[in-house]
């Protein structure tokens, strides 16, 4: 899966300068870096939500699912939020059960807590099978127990579907648990790429080392 080189600029500020990059189909990739490093912008462009400078085609052409950092709920029941993505009641029930929100099936989704909304949004996303799944800080709003369930579900989904998984995350431990390879961004540049455990344990570049020291605790 080849991503063509592109840039993204907001006003006079270039927020992302992406070189041509190849990802292995079925691989799991962490996108890591500090706030403002371009991670979420990259996720939006790969998902087709944002355009590149010049509206360049980055060359994916895959059936893509995307969970943004800020989750949302349609003004209907939790269950119907899932069914709006695919009319498969049994799959909806299984996903809600796995994420421990089955008891909220009939509740108004727009009144859920932040963590509940995140679990609902993840379940809604996984109602379909994708070739490329992009999740941006998927567990940031969840408590520890819910985050564990979400990570297990993502791992199971990837194994079942064979999709390529891209996880944007601040959590280095989450990156280690869910991904095989990491891409570290700093100030909109792809600084370092390699096996996730090696990037975290033995970063090669000073920018990466500083980030690992700051976020590795």
Coordinates of N, CA and C in Angstrom, one line a residue:
X1 N 0.9 -1.2 0.0 CA 0.0 0.0 0.0 C 0.9 1.2 0.0
X2 N 0.9 1.9 -1.1 CA 1.8 3.1 -1.2 C 1.0 4.4 -1.0
X3 N 1.6 5.2 -0.2 CA 1.1 6.6 0.1 C 1.9 7.6 -0.7
X4 N 1.4 8.3 -1.6 CA 2.2 9.2 -2.4 C 2.5 10.4 -1.5
X5 N 3.7 11.0 -1.8 CA 4.1 12.2 -1.1 C 3.1 13.4 -1.2
X6 N 2.9 14.1 -0.1 CA 2.0 15.2 -0.1 C 2.4 16.2 1.0
X7 N 1.8 17.4 0.9 CA 1.9 18.4 2.0 C 0.5 18.9 2.4
X8 N 0.5 19.4 3.6 CA -0.8 20.0 4.0 C -0.4 21.4 4.7
X9 N -1.1 22.4 4.3 CA -0.9 23.8 4.8 C -2.2 24.4 5.3
X10 N -2.1 25.0 6.5 CA -3.3 25.8 7.0 C -2.8 27.2 7.0
X11 N -3.4 28.1 6.2 CA -3.0 29.5 6.1 C -1.5 29.5 5.6
X12 N -0.6 30.1 6.4 CA 0.8 30.2 6.0 C 1.6 29.1 6.7
X13 N 0.9 28.2 7.4 CA 1.7 27.3 8.2 C 1.6 25.9 7.6
X14 N 2.7 25.3 7.3 CA 2.7 23.9 6.8 C 2.7 23.0 8.0
X15 N 1.7 22.2 8.1 CA 1.5 21.3 9.2 C 2.0 19.9 9.0
X16 N 2.1 19.5 7.7 CA 2.5 18.2 7.4 C 3.3 18.1 6.0
X17 N 4.4 17.4 6.1 CA 5.2 17.2 4.8 C 5.5 15.7 4.8
X18 N 4.7 15.0 4.1 CA 4.7 13.5 4.1 C 5.5 13.0 2.9
X19 N 6.5 12.2 3.1 CA 7.2 11.6 2.0 C 6.5 10.4 1.4
X20 N 6.8 10.0 0.3 CA 6.2 8.7 -0.2 C 6.5 7.6 0.8
X21 N 5.5 6.9 1.1 CA 5.6 5.9 2.2 C 4.8 4.6 1.8
X22 N 5.4 3.5 2.1 CA 4.7 2.2 1.8 C 4.4 1.5 3.1
X23 N 3.1 1.0 3.1 CA 2.7 0.3 4.3 C 2.3 -1.1 3.8
X24 N 2.6 -2.1 4.6 CA 2.3 -3.5 4.3 C 0.8 -3.8 4.5
X25 N 0.1 -4.4 3.5 CA -1.3 -4.7 3.7 C -1.4 -5.7 4.9
X26 N -2.3 -5.4 5.8 CA -2.5 -6.2 7.0 C -1.6 -5.9 8.1
X27 N -0.8 -4.9 8.0 CA 0.1 -4.5 9.0 C -0.6 -3.6 10.0
X28 N 0.0 -3.4 11.2 CA -0.5 -2.5 12.2 C 0.5 -1.5 12.5
X29 N 0.1 -0.2 12.4 CA 1.1 0.9 12.5 C 0.6 1.9 13.6
X30 N 1.6 2.3 14.4 CA 1.3 3.4 15.3 C 1.8 4.7 14.8
X31 N 1.1 5.8 14.9 CA 1.5 7.1 14.5 C 1.7 7.9 15.8
X32 N 2.9 8.2 16.2 CA 3.2 8.8 17.4 C 3.9 10.2 17.2
X33 N 3.8 11.0 18.3 CA 4.4 12.3 18.2 C 3.6 13.2 19.2
X34 N 4.2 14.4 19.5 CA 3.6 15.3 20.4 C 2.5 16.0 19.7
X35 N 1.7 16.8 20.6 CA 0.6 17.6 20.0 C 1.2 18.6 18.9
X36 N 0.5 18.7 17.8 CA 0.9 19.6 16.8 C 1.9 19.0 15.8
X37 N 2.2 17.7 15.9 CA 3.2 17.1 15.1 C 2.6 16.6 13.7
X38 N 1.3 16.7 13.6 CA 0.7 16.3 12.3 C 0.0 15.0 12.3
X39 N -0.1 14.3 13.4 CA -0.7 13.0 13.5 C -2.1 13.0 13.0
X40 N -2.9 13.8 13.6 CA -4.4 13.8 13.3 C -4.6 14.3 11.9
X41 N -3.8 15.2 11.4 CA -4.0 15.7 10.1 C -3.7 14.5 9.1
X42 N -2.6 13.7 9.4 CA -2.3 12.6 8.6 C -3.5 11.6 8.5
X43 N -4.1 11.3 9.7 CA -5.2 10.4 9.8 C -6.4 10.9 9.0
X44 N -6.7 12.2 9.0 CA -7.8 12.8 8.3 C -7.6 12.7 6.8
X45 N -6.3 12.9 6.3 CA -6.0 12.9 4.9 C -6.1 11.4 4.4
X46 N -5.6 10.5 5.2 CA -5.6 9.1 4.7 C -7.1 8.6 4.7
X47 N -7.9 9.1 5.6 CA -9.3 8.7 5.7 C -10.2 9.4 4.6
X48 N -9.6 10.4 4.0 CA -10.3 11.2 3.0 C -11.2 12.3 3.5
X49 N -11.0 12.6 4.8 CA -11.8 13.7 5.4 C -11.2 15.1 5.1
X50 N -9.9 15.1 5.0 CA -9.2 16.4 4.6 C -8.5 16.2 3.3
X51 N -8.3 17.3 2.5 CA -7.6 17.3 1.3 C -6.2 17.7 1.5
X52 N -5.3 17.2 0.6 CA -3.9 17.6 0.7 C -3.8 19.0 0.0
X53 N -2.6 19.6 0.1 CA -2.4 20.8 -0.8 C -2.5 20.4 -2.2
X54 N -3.2 21.2 -3.0 CA -3.4 20.9 -4.4 C -4.4 19.7 -4.6
X55 N -5.1 19.3 -3.5 CA -6.0 18.2 -3.6 C -5.4 17.0 -4.3
X56 N -4.2 16.7 -3.9 CA -3.5 15.5 -4.6 C -4.1 14.2 -4.0
X57 N -4.2 13.2 -4.9 CA -4.6 11.9 -4.5 C -3.4 11.2 -3.9
X58 N -3.6 10.7 -2.7 CA -2.5 10.0 -2.0 C -2.4 8.6 -2.4
X59 N -3.4 8.1 -3.2 CA -3.2 6.8 -3.8 C -3.6 5.6 -3.1
X60 N -4.6 5.6 -2.2 CA -5.0 4.5 -1.4 C -6.0 3.6 -2.1
X61 N -7.2 4.2 -2.3 CA -8.3 3.5 -3.0 C -8.8 2.3 -2.2
X62 N -8.8 2.3 -0.9 CA -9.2 1.2 -0.1 C -10.5 1.5 0.6
X63 N -11.2 0.4 1.0 CA -12.4 0.6 1.8 C -11.9 1.0 3.2
X64 N -12.2 2.2 3.6 CA -11.6 2.7 4.8 C -12.6 3.1 5.9
X65 N -12.3 2.7 7.1 CA -13.0 3.1 8.3 C -12.2 4.1 9.1
X66 N -12.8 5.1 9.7 CA -12.1 6.1 10.4 C -12.9 6.5 11.7
X67 N -12.2 6.5 12.8 CA -12.7 7.0 14.1 C -11.9 8.3 14.5
X68 N -12.5 9.5 14.4 CA -11.8 10.7 14.8 C -11.5 10.8 16.2
X69 N -10.7 11.7 16.6 CA -10.3 11.9 18.0 C -11.5 12.4 18.8
X70 N -12.3 13.2 18.2 CA -13.5 13.7 18.9 C -14.7 12.9 18.4
X71 N -15.2 12.1 19.2 CA -16.3 11.2 18.9 C -17.7 11.9 18.9
X72 N -18.6 11.4 18.2 CA -19.9 12.0 18.1 C -21.0 11.0 18.2
X73 N -22.2 11.4 18.5 CA -23.3 10.5 18.6 C -24.5 11.1 17.8
X74 N -25.2 10.3 17.0 CA -26.4 10.8 16.4 C -27.5 10.8 17.5
X75 N -28.5 11.6 17.3 CA -29.6 11.8 18.3 C -30.6 10.7 18.1
X76 N -30.2 9.5 18.5 CA -31.1 8.3 18.5 C -30.5 7.3 19.5
X77 N -31.1 6.2 19.7 CA -30.6 5.2 20.7 C -29.2 4.8 20.3
X78 N -28.5 4.2 21.4 CA -27.2 3.7 21.2 C -27.2 2.6 20.1
X79 N -28.1 1.7 20.2 CA -28.2 0.6 19.3 C -28.4 1.1 17.9
X80 N -29.3 2.1 17.7 CA -29.6 2.6 16.4 C -28.4 3.3 15.8
X81 N -27.5 3.9 16.7 CA -26.3 4.5 16.2 C -25.4 3.4 15.5
X82 N -25.4 2.2 16.0 CA -24.7 1.2 15.4 C -25.3 0.7 14.1
X83 N -26.7 0.5 14.2 CA -27.4 0.0 13.0 C -27.4 1.0 11.8
X84 N -27.1 2.2 12.1 CA -27.1 3.2 11.0 C -25.9 2.9 10.1
X85 N -24.9 2.3 10.6 CA -23.7 1.9 9.8 C -23.9 0.6 9.1
X86 N -24.6 -0.3 9.7 CA -24.9 -1.6 9.0 C -26.1 -2.2 9.7
X87 N -27.1 -2.6 9.0 CA -28.3 -3.2 9.6 C -28.1 -4.6 10.0
X88 N -27.3 -4.9 11.0 CA -27.0 -6.2 11.5 C -27.1 -6.3 13.0
X89 N -28.4 -6.5 13.4 CA -28.6 -6.4 14.9 C -27.8 -7.4 15.7
X90 N -27.5 -8.6 15.2 CA -26.7 -9.5 16.0 C -25.3 -9.0 16.2
X91 N -24.7 -8.5 15.1 CA -23.3 -7.9 15.2 C -23.3 -6.7 16.2
X92 N -24.4 -5.9 16.1 CA -24.4 -4.8 17.0 C -24.5 -5.3 18.5
X93 N -25.3 -6.3 18.7 CA -25.4 -6.8 20.1 C -24.0 -7.3 20.6
X94 N -23.3 -8.1 19.7 CA -22.0 -8.6 20.1 C -21.0 -7.5 20.4
X95 N -21.0 -6.5 19.6 CA -20.1 -5.4 19.8 C -20.4 -4.7 21.1
X96 N -21.6 -4.4 21.3 CA -22.0 -3.7 22.5 C -21.7 -4.5 23.8
X97 N -21.9 -5.8 23.6 CA -21.6 -6.7 24.7 C -20.1 -6.8 25.0
X98 N -19.3 -6.8 24.0 CA -17.9 -6.9 24.1 C -17.4 -5.6 24.9
X99 N -17.9 -4.5 24.5 CA -17.5 -3.2 25.1 C -18.3 -2.8 26.3
X100 N -19.1 -3.7 26.8 CA -19.8 -3.5 28.1 C -20.8 -2.3 28.0
X101 N -21.4 -2.1 26.9 CA -22.4 -1.1 26.8 C -23.8 -1.6 26.3
X102 N -23.9 -2.9 26.4 CA -25.2 -3.5 25.9 C -26.4 -3.0 26.7
X103 N -26.1 -2.7 28.0 CA -27.2 -2.2 28.9 C -27.6 -0.8 28.5
X104 N -26.9 -0.1 27.6 CA -27.2 1.2 27.1 C -27.8 1.2 25.7
X105 N -28.2 0.0 25.3 CA -28.7 -0.1 23.9 C -29.9 0.8 23.6
X106 N -30.8 1.0 24.6 CA -32.0 1.8 24.3 C -31.8 3.2 24.8
X107 N -30.7 3.6 25.4 CA -30.5 4.9 25.9 C -30.2 5.9 24.8
X108 N -30.6 7.2 25.0 CA -30.3 8.2 24.0 C -28.7 8.4 23.9
X109 N -28.2 8.2 22.7 CA -26.7 8.1 22.6 C -26.1 9.5 22.8
X110 N -26.8 10.6 22.6 CA -26.3 11.9 22.8 C -26.2 12.3 24.2
X111 N -26.7 11.4 25.1 CA -26.6 11.7 26.6 C -25.6 10.8 27.3
X112 N -24.9 10.0 26.5 CA -23.9 9.1 27.1 C -22.7 10.0 27.6
X113 N -22.0 9.4 28.5 CA -20.8 10.1 29.0 C -19.7 10.0 27.9
X114 N -18.6 10.7 28.1 CA -17.5 10.8 27.1 C -17.0 9.4 26.8
X115 N -16.7 8.6 27.9 CA -16.2 7.3 27.7 C -17.2 6.3 27.0
X116 N -18.4 6.5 27.4 CA -19.5 5.7 26.8 C -19.6 6.0 25.3
X117 N -19.5 7.3 25.0 CA -19.6 7.7 23.6 C -18.5 7.2 22.8
X118 N -17.3 7.1 23.4 CA -16.2 6.6 22.7 C -16.3 5.1 22.4
X119 N -16.9 4.4 23.4 CA -17.1 2.9 23.1 C -18.2 2.7 22.1
X120 N -19.2 3.5 22.2 CA -20.3 3.4 21.2 C -19.8 3.7 19.8
X121 N -19.0 4.8 19.7 CA -18.4 5.2 18.3 C -17.5 4.1 17.8
X122 N -16.7 3.4 18.6 CA -15.9 2.3 18.2 C -16.7 1.2 17.7
X123 N -17.7 0.8 18.5 CA -18.6 -0.3 18.1 C -19.3 0.1 16.8
X124 N -19.8 1.3 16.6 CA -20.5 1.7 15.4 C -19.5 1.6 14.2
X125 N -18.3 2.0 14.4 CA -17.3 1.9 13.3 C -17.1 0.4 12.9
X126 N -17.0 -0.4 13.8 CA -16.6 -1.8 13.6 C -17.8 -2.7 13.1
X127 N -18.9 -2.0 12.8 CA -20.1 -2.7 12.3 C -19.8 -3.2 10.8
X128 N -18.8 -2.6 10.2 CA -18.5 -3.0 8.8 C -17.0 -3.5 8.8
X129 N -16.7 -4.2 7.7 CA -15.4 -4.7 7.5 C -14.6 -3.8 6.6
X130 N -13.4 -3.4 6.9 CA -12.6 -2.5 6.1 C -11.3 -3.1 5.7
X131 N -10.7 -2.5 4.7 CA -9.4 -2.9 4.3 C -8.4 -2.0 5.1
X132 N -8.8 -0.8 5.4 CA -7.9 0.1 6.1 C -8.7 0.7 7.3
X133 N -8.2 0.5 8.5 CA -8.9 1.0 9.7 C -8.0 2.1 10.4
X134 N -8.5 3.3 10.5 CA -7.7 4.4 11.1 C -8.5 4.8 12.4
X135 N -7.8 4.8 13.5 CA -8.4 5.2 14.8 C -7.5 6.2 15.4
X136 N -8.0 7.4 15.8 CA -7.3 8.5 16.3 C -7.5 8.6 17.8
X137 N -6.6 8.3 18.6 CA -6.7 8.3 20.1 C -8.0 7.6 20.5
X138 N -8.2 6.3 20.1 CA -9.5 5.7 20.3 C -9.9 5.5 21.8
X139 N -8.9 5.4 22.7 CA -9.2 5.1 24.1 C -9.0 6.3 25.0
X140 N -8.7 7.5 24.5 CA -8.3 8.7 25.3 C -9.4 9.0 26.3
X141 N -10.7 8.8 26.0 CA -11.8 9.2 26.9 C -12.2 8.1 27.8
X142 N -11.6 6.9 27.6 CA -12.1 5.7 28.3 C -11.3 5.5 29.6
X143 N -11.9 4.9 30.6 CA -11.2 4.5 31.8 C -10.4 3.2 31.4
X144 N -9.5 2.8 32.4 CA -8.6 1.8 32.1 C -9.2 0.4 31.6
X145 N -10.3 0.1 32.3 CA -11.0 -1.2 32.0 C -11.6 -1.1 30.6
X146 N -12.2 0.0 30.3 CA -12.8 0.1 28.9 C -11.7 0.1 27.9
X147 N -10.6 0.8 28.1 CA -9.5 0.9 27.2 C -9.0 -0.5 26.9
X148 N -8.9 -1.4 27.9 CA -8.4 -2.7 27.7 C -9.4 -3.5 26.7
X149 N -10.7 -3.3 27.0 CA -11.7 -4.0 26.1 C -11.6 -3.5 24.7
X150 N -11.4 -2.2 24.5 CA -11.3 -1.6 23.2 C -10.1 -2.1 22.5
X151 N -8.9 -2.2 23.1 CA -7.7 -2.7 22.5 C -7.9 -4.1 22.1
X152 N -8.5 -4.9 23.0 CA -8.7 -6.3 22.6 C -9.7 -6.4 21.4
X153 N -10.7 -5.6 21.3 CA -11.6 -5.6 20.2 C -10.9 -5.2 18.9
X154 N -10.0 -4.2 19.0 CA -9.3 -3.8 17.8 C -8.4 -4.9 17.3
X155 N -7.7 -5.6 18.2 CA -6.8 -6.6 17.8 C -7.6 -7.8 17.2
X156 N -8.7 -8.1 17.8 CA -9.6 -9.2 17.3 C -10.1 -8.8 15.9
X157 N -10.5 -7.6 15.7 CA -11.1 -7.1 14.5 C -10.0 -7.3 13.4
X158 N -8.8 -6.8 13.7 CA -7.7 -6.9 12.7 C -7.4 -8.3 12.3
X159 N -7.4 -9.2 13.3 CA -7.2 -10.6 13.0 C -8.3 -11.2 12.1
X160 N -9.5 -10.9 12.4 CA -10.6 -11.4 11.7 C -10.7 -10.9 10.3
X161 N -10.5 -9.6 10.1 CA -10.7 -9.0 8.8 C -9.4 -8.9 7.9
X162 N -8.2 -9.0 8.6 CA -7.0 -8.8 7.8 C -6.7 -7.4 7.4
X163 N -7.4 -6.5 8.0 CA -7.2 -5.1 7.6 C -5.9 -4.5 8.0
X164 N -5.5 -3.4 7.4 CA -4.3 -2.6 7.8 C -4.8 -1.7 8.9
X165 N -4.2 -1.6 10.0 CA -4.6 -0.8 11.1 C -3.6 0.3 11.4
X166 N -4.1 1.5 11.5 CA -3.3 2.7 11.8 C -3.9 3.3 13.1
X167 N -3.1 3.3 14.1 CA -3.5 3.8 15.4 C -2.7 5.1 15.8
X168 N -3.4 6.2 15.8 CA -2.8 7.5 16.3 C -2.9 7.5 17.8
X169 N -1.8 7.6 18.5 CA -1.8 7.5 20.0 C -0.7 8.2 20.6
X170 N -1.0 8.7 21.8 CA 0.1 9.3 22.7 C 0.7 8.2 23.6
X171 N -0.1 7.1 23.7 CA 0.3 6.0 24.6 C 1.3 5.1 24.0
X172 N 2.6 5.1 24.4 CA 3.6 4.2 23.9 C 3.3 2.8 24.2
X173 N 2.7 2.6 25.4 CA 2.3 1.2 25.8 C 1.2 0.7 24.9
X174 N 0.3 1.5 24.5 CA -0.8 1.1 23.6 C -0.2 0.8 22.2
X175 N 0.8 1.6 21.8 CA 1.4 1.4 20.5 C 2.1 0.0 20.5
X176 N 2.8 -0.3 21.6 CA 3.5 -1.6 21.7 C 2.5 -2.8 21.7
X177 N 1.3 -2.6 22.4 CA 0.4 -3.7 22.4 C -0.4 -3.9 21.1
X178 N -0.6 -2.8 20.4 CA -1.5 -3.0 19.2 C -0.8 -3.0 17.8
X179 N 0.5 -2.5 17.8 CA 1.1 -2.3 16.5 C 2.5 -3.0 16.4
X180 N 2.8 -3.2 15.1 CA 4.1 -3.9 14.8 C 5.2 -2.8 14.5
X181 N 4.7 -1.7 13.9 CA 5.7 -0.7 13.4 C 5.1 0.7 13.8
X182 N 6.1 1.6 14.1 CA 5.7 2.9 14.5 C 6.3 4.0 13.6
X183 N 5.6 5.1 13.4 CA 6.0 6.2 12.6 C 6.0 7.4 13.5
X184 N 7.2 8.0 13.8 CA 7.3 9.1 14.7 C 7.3 10.4 13.9
X185 N 6.4 11.3 14.2 CA 6.4 12.7 13.6 C 6.8 13.8 14.6
X186 N 7.5 14.7 14.0 CA 7.8 15.9 14.8 C 7.7 17.1 13.9
X187 N 6.9 18.1 14.3 CA 6.7 19.3 13.5 C 6.3 19.1 12.1
X188 N 5.4 18.1 11.9 CA 4.9 17.8 10.6 C 5.8 16.9 9.7
X189 N 6.9 16.5 10.2 CA 7.9 15.6 9.5 C 7.9 14.2 10.0
X190 N 8.0 13.3 9.1 CA 8.2 11.9 9.5 C 9.7 11.7 9.8
X191 N 10.0 11.6 11.1 CA 11.4 11.7 11.5 C 12.0 10.2 11.6
X192 N 11.2 9.3 12.1 CA 11.7 8.0 12.3 C 10.6 6.9 12.1
X193 N 11.0 5.8 11.6 CA 10.1 4.7 11.3 C 10.8 3.4 11.6
X194 N 10.1 2.4 12.2 CA 10.7 1.1 12.5 C 9.8 0.3 13.4
X195 N 10.3 -0.9 13.7 CA 9.5 -1.8 14.6 C 9.2 -1.0 15.9
X196 N 7.9 -1.1 16.3 CA 7.4 -0.3 17.5 C 8.3 -0.5 18.7
X197 N 8.7 -1.7 19.1 CA 9.5 -1.9 20.3 C 10.8 -1.3 20.1
X198 N 11.4 -1.3 18.9 CA 12.7 -0.7 18.7 C 12.7 0.8 18.8
X199 N 11.7 1.4 18.2 CA 11.5 2.8 18.2 C 11.4 3.3 19.7
X200 N 10.7 2.6 20.5 CA 10.5 3.0 21.9 C 11.7 2.7 22.8
X201 N 12.4 1.6 22.5 CA 13.5 1.2 23.4 C 14.8 1.8 22.9
X202 N 15.0 1.9 21.6 CA 16.2 2.4 21.1 C 16.1 3.4 19.9
X203 N 15.5 4.6 20.2 CA 15.3 5.6 19.2 C 16.6 6.1 18.6
X204 N 16.7 6.4 17.3 CA 17.9 6.8 16.7 C 18.1 8.3 16.7
X205 N 17.0 9.0 16.6 CA 17.2 10.5 16.4 C 16.8 11.2 17.7
X206 N 17.4 12.4 17.9 CA 17.3 13.2 19.1 C 15.8 13.6 19.3
X207 N 15.1 13.9 18.3 CA 13.7 14.3 18.4 C 12.9 13.1 19.0
X208 N 13.2 11.9 18.5 CA 12.5 10.7 19.0 C 12.8 10.5 20.4
X209 N 14.1 10.6 20.7 CA 14.6 10.3 22.1 C 13.9 11.3 23.1
X210 N 13.8 12.5 22.7 CA 13.1 13.5 23.7 C 11.7 13.1 23.9
X211 N 11.0 12.7 22.8 CA 9.6 12.3 22.9 C 9.4 11.1 23.8
X212 N 10.3 10.1 23.6 CA 10.2 8.9 24.4 C 10.4 9.2 25.8
X213 N 11.4 10.0 26.1 CA 11.7 10.4 27.5 C 10.5 11.1 28.2
X214 N 9.8 11.9 27.4 CA 8.7 12.7 27.9 C 7.4 11.8 28.1
X215 N 7.2 10.9 27.1 CA 5.9 10.2 27.1 C 6.1 8.7 27.5
X216 N 7.3 8.3 27.8 CA 7.5 6.9 28.1 C 7.2 6.4 29.4
X217 N 6.9 7.3 30.3 CA 6.6 6.9 31.7 C 5.3 6.2 31.8

